[in-house]
């Protein structure tokens, strides 16, 4: 046996999560090798969050967050290998908004879908297009004149 091998026969609890399974990615406090609790660092507001972290922050079960992904096309977290979800800061804001609308203001899922769909930027109307038309015609005339001067003609 190599000289640096652990022959103490002790258990392997040097880094076990207190709140979950060993190796879980839930950001909870863990027990260090000396047996002292080491709090996990707090994530910055713009940092990506796993589904477990967002679940803890919002108090919503993970299965509800997954369900909402199927019902609200605006909620699209990044998915990496093994379908691990990473929520952006905008996704977290949207989850909180959906939660407020559904669970505090009494909207139905369909009602929230309609509300979020209506908030998309409205299509361009004649009111927004008409002031631009004269400027576009002037630009087109300048381009046509430049082509004529260059000898390519229109």
mmCIF file with all atom_site columns, C-alpha atoms in Angstrom:
data_model
loop_
_atom_site.group_PDB
_atom_site.id
_atom_site.type_symbol
_atom_site.label_atom_id
_atom_site.label_alt_id
_atom_site.label_comp_id
_atom_site.label_asym_id
_atom_site.label_entity_id
_atom_site.label_seq_id
_atom_site.pdbx_PDB_ins_code
_atom_site.Cartn_x
_atom_site.Cartn_y
_atom_site.Cartn_z
_atom_site.occupancy
_atom_site.B_iso_or_equiv
_atom_site.pdbx_formal_charge
_atom_site.auth_seq_id
_atom_site.auth_comp_id
_atom_site.auth_asym_id
_atom_site.auth_atom_id
_atom_site.pdbx_PDB_model_num
ATOM 1   C CA . UNK A 1 1   ? 0.000   0.000  0.000   1.00 0.00 ? 1   UNK A CA 1
ATOM 2   C CA . UNK A 1 2   ? 1.293   3.527  -0.759  1.00 0.00 ? 2   UNK A CA 1
ATOM 3   C CA . UNK A 1 3   ? 2.594   5.501  2.194   1.00 0.00 ? 3   UNK A CA 1
ATOM 4   C CA . UNK A 1 4   ? 0.082   8.347  1.729   1.00 0.00 ? 4   UNK A CA 1
ATOM 5   C CA . UNK A 1 5   ? -3.007  6.095  1.766   1.00 0.00 ? 5   UNK A CA 1
ATOM 6   C CA . UNK A 1 6   ? -5.617  6.656  4.474   1.00 0.00 ? 6   UNK A CA 1
ATOM 7   C CA . UNK A 1 7   ? -5.427  3.638  6.750   1.00 0.00 ? 7   UNK A CA 1
ATOM 8   C CA . UNK A 1 8   ? -7.252  5.195  9.681   1.00 0.00 ? 8   UNK A CA 1
ATOM 9   C CA . UNK A 1 9   ? -10.388 3.192  8.993   1.00 0.00 ? 9   UNK A CA 1
ATOM 10  C CA . UNK A 1 10  ? -12.461 6.293  9.778   1.00 0.00 ? 10  UNK A CA 1
ATOM 11  C CA . UNK A 1 11  ? -15.626 7.240  8.020   1.00 0.00 ? 11  UNK A CA 1
ATOM 12  C CA . UNK A 1 12  ? -15.663 9.477  4.989   1.00 0.00 ? 12  UNK A CA 1
ATOM 13  C CA . UNK A 1 13  ? -17.772 12.363 6.339   1.00 0.00 ? 13  UNK A CA 1
ATOM 14  C CA . UNK A 1 14  ? -15.273 15.145 5.761   1.00 0.00 ? 14  UNK A CA 1
ATOM 15  C CA . UNK A 1 15  ? -17.632 17.089 3.503   1.00 0.00 ? 15  UNK A CA 1
ATOM 16  C CA . UNK A 1 16  ? -21.251 16.020 3.906   1.00 0.00 ? 16  UNK A CA 1
ATOM 17  C CA . UNK A 1 17  ? -24.194 18.329 3.396   1.00 0.00 ? 17  UNK A CA 1
ATOM 18  C CA . UNK A 1 18  ? -26.158 18.981 6.563   1.00 0.00 ? 18  UNK A CA 1
ATOM 19  C CA . UNK A 1 19  ? -29.421 19.663 4.748   1.00 0.00 ? 19  UNK A CA 1
ATOM 20  C CA . UNK A 1 20  ? -29.308 17.097 1.976   1.00 0.00 ? 20  UNK A CA 1
ATOM 21  C CA . UNK A 1 21  ? -27.569 14.295 0.210   1.00 0.00 ? 21  UNK A CA 1
ATOM 22  C CA . UNK A 1 22  ? -23.794 14.239 -0.044  1.00 0.00 ? 22  UNK A CA 1
ATOM 23  C CA . UNK A 1 23  ? -22.724 16.224 -3.061  1.00 0.00 ? 23  UNK A CA 1
ATOM 24  C CA . UNK A 1 24  ? -26.081 17.908 -3.516  1.00 0.00 ? 24  UNK A CA 1
ATOM 25  C CA . UNK A 1 25  ? -26.011 21.316 -5.125  1.00 0.00 ? 25  UNK A CA 1
ATOM 26  C CA . UNK A 1 26  ? -28.407 23.026 -2.771  1.00 0.00 ? 26  UNK A CA 1
ATOM 27  C CA . UNK A 1 27  ? -26.079 25.686 -1.379  1.00 0.00 ? 27  UNK A CA 1
ATOM 28  C CA . UNK A 1 28  ? -26.699 24.732 2.223   1.00 0.00 ? 28  UNK A CA 1
ATOM 29  C CA . UNK A 1 29  ? -24.265 24.782 5.103   1.00 0.00 ? 29  UNK A CA 1
ATOM 30  C CA . UNK A 1 30  ? -21.738 21.958 5.054   1.00 0.00 ? 30  UNK A CA 1
ATOM 31  C CA . UNK A 1 31  ? -19.507 20.342 7.649   1.00 0.00 ? 31  UNK A CA 1
ATOM 32  C CA . UNK A 1 32  ? -15.819 20.982 7.008   1.00 0.00 ? 32  UNK A CA 1
ATOM 33  C CA . UNK A 1 33  ? -13.032 18.520 7.820   1.00 0.00 ? 33  UNK A CA 1
ATOM 34  C CA . UNK A 1 34  ? -12.618 20.033 11.304  1.00 0.00 ? 34  UNK A CA 1
ATOM 35  C CA . UNK A 1 35  ? -16.334 19.579 12.017  1.00 0.00 ? 35  UNK A CA 1
ATOM 36  C CA . UNK A 1 36  ? -17.252 23.274 11.907  1.00 0.00 ? 36  UNK A CA 1
ATOM 37  C CA . UNK A 1 37  ? -20.182 24.618 9.909   1.00 0.00 ? 37  UNK A CA 1
ATOM 38  C CA . UNK A 1 38  ? -19.171 26.620 6.854   1.00 0.00 ? 38  UNK A CA 1
ATOM 39  C CA . UNK A 1 39  ? -21.952 28.755 5.319   1.00 0.00 ? 39  UNK A CA 1
ATOM 40  C CA . UNK A 1 40  ? -22.164 28.773 1.544   1.00 0.00 ? 40  UNK A CA 1
ATOM 41  C CA . UNK A 1 41  ? -21.518 32.115 -0.136  1.00 0.00 ? 41  UNK A CA 1
ATOM 42  C CA . UNK A 1 42  ? -24.512 34.207 -1.161  1.00 0.00 ? 42  UNK A CA 1
ATOM 43  C CA . UNK A 1 43  ? -24.914 34.519 -4.928  1.00 0.00 ? 43  UNK A CA 1
ATOM 44  C CA . UNK A 1 44  ? -24.891 37.853 -6.673  1.00 0.00 ? 44  UNK A CA 1
ATOM 45  C CA . UNK A 1 45  ? -28.186 39.123 -8.046  1.00 0.00 ? 45  UNK A CA 1
ATOM 46  C CA . UNK A 1 46  ? -27.158 38.542 -11.664 1.00 0.00 ? 46  UNK A CA 1
ATOM 47  C CA . UNK A 1 47  ? -25.770 35.035 -11.073 1.00 0.00 ? 47  UNK A CA 1
ATOM 48  C CA . UNK A 1 48  ? -27.441 31.977 -12.560 1.00 0.00 ? 48  UNK A CA 1
ATOM 49  C CA . UNK A 1 49  ? -29.483 29.906 -10.132 1.00 0.00 ? 49  UNK A CA 1
ATOM 50  C CA . UNK A 1 50  ? -30.201 26.215 -10.181 1.00 0.00 ? 50  UNK A CA 1
ATOM 51  C CA . UNK A 1 51  ? -33.773 25.078 -9.875  1.00 0.00 ? 51  UNK A CA 1
ATOM 52  C CA . UNK A 1 52  ? -33.105 24.124 -6.233  1.00 0.00 ? 52  UNK A CA 1
ATOM 53  C CA . UNK A 1 53  ? -31.748 27.557 -5.386  1.00 0.00 ? 53  UNK A CA 1
ATOM 54  C CA . UNK A 1 54  ? -34.668 29.327 -7.058  1.00 0.00 ? 54  UNK A CA 1
ATOM 55  C CA . UNK A 1 55  ? -37.072 26.971 -5.325  1.00 0.00 ? 55  UNK A CA 1
ATOM 56  C CA . UNK A 1 56  ? -35.638 27.876 -1.926  1.00 0.00 ? 56  UNK A CA 1
ATOM 57  C CA . UNK A 1 57  ? -35.606 31.608 -2.708  1.00 0.00 ? 57  UNK A CA 1
ATOM 58  C CA . UNK A 1 58  ? -39.232 31.696 -3.820  1.00 0.00 ? 58  UNK A CA 1
ATOM 59  C CA . UNK A 1 59  ? -40.657 28.990 -1.584  1.00 0.00 ? 59  UNK A CA 1
ATOM 60  C CA . UNK A 1 60  ? -42.063 27.187 -4.629  1.00 0.00 ? 60  UNK A CA 1
ATOM 61  C CA . UNK A 1 61  ? -41.573 23.454 -5.159  1.00 0.00 ? 61  UNK A CA 1
ATOM 62  C CA . UNK A 1 62  ? -39.298 22.457 -8.034  1.00 0.00 ? 62  UNK A CA 1
ATOM 63  C CA . UNK A 1 63  ? -42.082 20.570 -9.804  1.00 0.00 ? 63  UNK A CA 1
ATOM 64  C CA . UNK A 1 64  ? -44.137 23.783 -9.952  1.00 0.00 ? 64  UNK A CA 1
ATOM 65  C CA . UNK A 1 65  ? -41.240 25.625 -11.598 1.00 0.00 ? 65  UNK A CA 1
ATOM 66  C CA . UNK A 1 66  ? -40.905 22.815 -14.167 1.00 0.00 ? 66  UNK A CA 1
ATOM 67  C CA . UNK A 1 67  ? -44.680 22.915 -14.782 1.00 0.00 ? 67  UNK A CA 1
ATOM 68  C CA . UNK A 1 68  ? -44.596 26.676 -15.318 1.00 0.00 ? 68  UNK A CA 1
ATOM 69  C CA . UNK A 1 69  ? -41.891 26.191 -17.962 1.00 0.00 ? 69  UNK A CA 1
ATOM 70  C CA . UNK A 1 70  ? -44.444 24.158 -19.948 1.00 0.00 ? 70  UNK A CA 1
ATOM 71  C CA . UNK A 1 71  ? -47.184 26.771 -19.534 1.00 0.00 ? 71  UNK A CA 1
ATOM 72  C CA . UNK A 1 72  ? -45.329 30.063 -19.926 1.00 0.00 ? 72  UNK A CA 1
ATOM 73  C CA . UNK A 1 73  ? -43.124 30.320 -23.032 1.00 0.00 ? 73  UNK A CA 1
ATOM 74  C CA . UNK A 1 74  ? -41.474 33.432 -21.573 1.00 0.00 ? 74  UNK A CA 1
ATOM 75  C CA . UNK A 1 75  ? -39.914 31.259 -18.848 1.00 0.00 ? 75  UNK A CA 1
ATOM 76  C CA . UNK A 1 76  ? -36.996 29.499 -20.544 1.00 0.00 ? 76  UNK A CA 1
ATOM 77  C CA . UNK A 1 77  ? -34.018 28.756 -18.284 1.00 0.00 ? 77  UNK A CA 1
ATOM 78  C CA . UNK A 1 78  ? -30.769 27.571 -19.830 1.00 0.00 ? 78  UNK A CA 1
ATOM 79  C CA . UNK A 1 79  ? -30.509 23.795 -19.859 1.00 0.00 ? 79  UNK A CA 1
ATOM 80  C CA . UNK A 1 80  ? -27.158 22.080 -19.718 1.00 0.00 ? 80  UNK A CA 1
ATOM 81  C CA . UNK A 1 81  ? -26.106 18.446 -19.790 1.00 0.00 ? 81  UNK A CA 1
ATOM 82  C CA . UNK A 1 82  ? -28.495 16.180 -17.963 1.00 0.00 ? 82  UNK A CA 1
ATOM 83  C CA . UNK A 1 83  ? -31.274 18.801 -18.312 1.00 0.00 ? 83  UNK A CA 1
ATOM 84  C CA . UNK A 1 84  ? -29.845 20.873 -15.451 1.00 0.00 ? 84  UNK A CA 1
ATOM 85  C CA . UNK A 1 85  ? -31.709 24.157 -15.389 1.00 0.00 ? 85  UNK A CA 1
ATOM 86  C CA . UNK A 1 86  ? -29.966 27.469 -14.829 1.00 0.00 ? 86  UNK A CA 1
ATOM 87  C CA . UNK A 1 87  ? -32.254 30.432 -14.266 1.00 0.00 ? 87  UNK A CA 1
ATOM 88  C CA . UNK A 1 88  ? -31.146 33.929 -15.252 1.00 0.00 ? 88  UNK A CA 1
ATOM 89  C CA . UNK A 1 89  ? -31.987 36.943 -13.066 1.00 0.00 ? 89  UNK A CA 1
ATOM 90  C CA . UNK A 1 90  ? -34.805 37.820 -15.515 1.00 0.00 ? 90  UNK A CA 1
ATOM 91  C CA . UNK A 1 91  ? -36.221 34.301 -15.137 1.00 0.00 ? 91  UNK A CA 1
ATOM 92  C CA . UNK A 1 92  ? -36.240 34.684 -11.343 1.00 0.00 ? 92  UNK A CA 1
ATOM 93  C CA . UNK A 1 93  ? -38.111 37.992 -11.641 1.00 0.00 ? 93  UNK A CA 1
ATOM 94  C CA . UNK A 1 94  ? -40.641 36.371 -13.982 1.00 0.00 ? 94  UNK A CA 1
ATOM 95  C CA . UNK A 1 95  ? -41.128 33.419 -11.593 1.00 0.00 ? 95  UNK A CA 1
ATOM 96  C CA . UNK A 1 96  ? -41.839 35.835 -8.729  1.00 0.00 ? 96  UNK A CA 1
ATOM 97  C CA . UNK A 1 97  ? -44.287 37.753 -10.911 1.00 0.00 ? 97  UNK A CA 1
ATOM 98  C CA . UNK A 1 98  ? -46.115 34.603 -11.991 1.00 0.00 ? 98  UNK A CA 1
ATOM 99  C CA . UNK A 1 99  ? -46.243 33.492 -8.352  1.00 0.00 ? 99  UNK A CA 1
ATOM 100 C CA . UNK A 1 100 ? -47.733 36.840 -7.310  1.00 0.00 ? 100 UNK A CA 1
ATOM 101 C CA . UNK A 1 101 ? -50.337 36.794 -10.068 1.00 0.00 ? 101 UNK A CA 1
ATOM 102 C CA . UNK A 1 102 ? -51.373 33.180 -9.465  1.00 0.00 ? 102 UNK A CA 1
ATOM 103 C CA . UNK A 1 103 ? -51.125 32.822 -5.707  1.00 0.00 ? 103 UNK A CA 1
ATOM 104 C CA . UNK A 1 104 ? -51.798 36.309 -4.393  1.00 0.00 ? 104 UNK A CA 1
ATOM 105 C CA . UNK A 1 105 ? -53.900 38.124 -6.976  1.00 0.00 ? 105 UNK A CA 1
ATOM 106 C CA . UNK A 1 106 ? -56.104 35.171 -7.917  1.00 0.00 ? 106 UNK A CA 1
ATOM 107 C CA . UNK A 1 107 ? -55.327 34.863 -11.630 1.00 0.00 ? 107 UNK A CA 1
ATOM 108 C CA . UNK A 1 108 ? -55.738 31.530 -13.361 1.00 0.00 ? 108 UNK A CA 1
ATOM 109 C CA . UNK A 1 109 ? -52.904 30.022 -15.392 1.00 0.00 ? 109 UNK A CA 1
ATOM 110 C CA . UNK A 1 110 ? -54.773 30.979 -18.561 1.00 0.00 ? 110 UNK A CA 1
ATOM 111 C CA . UNK A 1 111 ? -55.261 34.520 -17.273 1.00 0.00 ? 111 UNK A CA 1
ATOM 112 C CA . UNK A 1 112 ? -51.546 34.931 -16.545 1.00 0.00 ? 112 UNK A CA 1
ATOM 113 C CA . UNK A 1 113 ? -50.720 33.514 -19.991 1.00 0.00 ? 113 UNK A CA 1
ATOM 114 C CA . UNK A 1 114 ? -52.966 36.109 -21.613 1.00 0.00 ? 114 UNK A CA 1
ATOM 115 C CA . UNK A 1 115 ? -51.583 38.918 -19.465 1.00 0.00 ? 115 UNK A CA 1
ATOM 116 C CA . UNK A 1 116 ? -47.954 38.054 -20.260 1.00 0.00 ? 116 UNK A CA 1
ATOM 117 C CA . UNK A 1 117 ? -48.741 37.624 -23.973 1.00 0.00 ? 117 UNK A CA 1
ATOM 118 C CA . UNK A 1 118 ? -50.426 41.046 -24.065 1.00 0.00 ? 118 UNK A CA 1
ATOM 119 C CA . UNK A 1 119 ? -47.339 42.678 -22.526 1.00 0.00 ? 119 UNK A CA 1
ATOM 120 C CA . UNK A 1 120 ? -45.168 41.815 -25.501 1.00 0.00 ? 120 UNK A CA 1
ATOM 121 C CA . UNK A 1 121 ? -44.233 44.850 -27.535 1.00 0.00 ? 121 UNK A CA 1
ATOM 122 C CA . UNK A 1 122 ? -47.201 45.829 -29.702 1.00 0.00 ? 122 UNK A CA 1
ATOM 123 C CA . UNK A 1 123 ? -46.827 45.513 -33.464 1.00 0.00 ? 123 UNK A CA 1
ATOM 124 C CA . UNK A 1 124 ? -45.890 48.634 -35.386 1.00 0.00 ? 124 UNK A CA 1
ATOM 125 C CA . UNK A 1 125 ? -48.930 50.713 -36.279 1.00 0.00 ? 125 UNK A CA 1
ATOM 126 C CA . UNK A 1 126 ? -49.435 53.352 -38.933 1.00 0.00 ? 126 UNK A CA 1
ATOM 127 C CA . UNK A 1 127 ? -48.991 55.966 -36.189 1.00 0.00 ? 127 UNK A CA 1
ATOM 128 C CA . UNK A 1 128 ? -45.401 54.867 -35.657 1.00 0.00 ? 128 UNK A CA 1
ATOM 129 C CA . UNK A 1 129 ? -44.597 54.178 -39.339 1.00 0.00 ? 129 UNK A CA 1
ATOM 130 C CA . UNK A 1 130 ? -45.987 57.288 -41.075 1.00 0.00 ? 130 UNK A CA 1
ATOM 131 C CA . UNK A 1 131 ? -43.496 59.818 -39.621 1.00 0.00 ? 131 UNK A CA 1
ATOM 132 C CA . UNK A 1 132 ? -40.612 57.644 -40.860 1.00 0.00 ? 132 UNK A CA 1
ATOM 133 C CA . UNK A 1 133 ? -41.811 57.299 -44.479 1.00 0.00 ? 133 UNK A CA 1
ATOM 134 C CA . UNK A 1 134 ? -40.661 60.754 -45.706 1.00 0.00 ? 134 UNK A CA 1
ATOM 135 C CA . UNK A 1 135 ? -37.190 60.208 -44.240 1.00 0.00 ? 135 UNK A CA 1
ATOM 136 C CA . UNK A 1 136 ? -36.927 56.807 -45.935 1.00 0.00 ? 136 UNK A CA 1
ATOM 137 C CA . UNK A 1 137 ? -38.014 58.293 -49.286 1.00 0.00 ? 137 UNK A CA 1
ATOM 138 C CA . UNK A 1 138 ? -35.354 60.996 -48.961 1.00 0.00 ? 138 UNK A CA 1
ATOM 139 C CA . UNK A 1 139 ? -32.687 58.363 -48.273 1.00 0.00 ? 139 UNK A CA 1
ATOM 140 C CA . UNK A 1 140 ? -33.847 56.323 -51.266 1.00 0.00 ? 140 UNK A CA 1
ATOM 141 C CA . UNK A 1 141 ? -33.656 59.398 -53.499 1.00 0.00 ? 141 UNK A CA 1
ATOM 142 C CA . UNK A 1 142 ? -30.111 60.133 -52.303 1.00 0.00 ? 142 UNK A CA 1
ATOM 143 C CA . UNK A 1 143 ? -29.047 56.554 -53.009 1.00 0.00 ? 143 UNK A CA 1
ATOM 144 C CA . UNK A 1 144 ? -30.616 56.632 -56.481 1.00 0.00 ? 144 UNK A CA 1
ATOM 145 C CA . UNK A 1 145 ? -28.848 59.923 -57.216 1.00 0.00 ? 145 UNK A CA 1
ATOM 146 C CA . UNK A 1 146 ? -25.529 58.466 -56.042 1.00 0.00 ? 146 UNK A CA 1
ATOM 147 C CA . UNK A 1 147 ? -25.990 55.482 -58.368 1.00 0.00 ? 147 UNK A CA 1
ATOM 148 C CA . UNK A 1 148 ? -26.732 57.776 -61.327 1.00 0.00 ? 148 UNK A CA 1
ATOM 149 C CA . UNK A 1 149 ? -23.635 59.868 -60.565 1.00 0.00 ? 149 UNK A CA 1
ATOM 150 C CA . UNK A 1 150 ? -21.553 56.728 -60.295 1.00 0.00 ? 150 UNK A CA 1
ATOM 151 C CA . UNK A 1 151 ? -22.712 55.688 -63.756 1.00 0.00 ? 151 UNK A CA 1
ATOM 152 C CA . UNK A 1 152 ? -24.667 52.642 -62.702 1.00 0.00 ? 152 UNK A CA 1
ATOM 153 C CA . UNK A 1 153 ? -28.074 54.287 -63.125 1.00 0.00 ? 153 UNK A CA 1
ATOM 154 C CA . UNK A 1 154 ? -31.319 52.987 -61.771 1.00 0.00 ? 154 UNK A CA 1
#
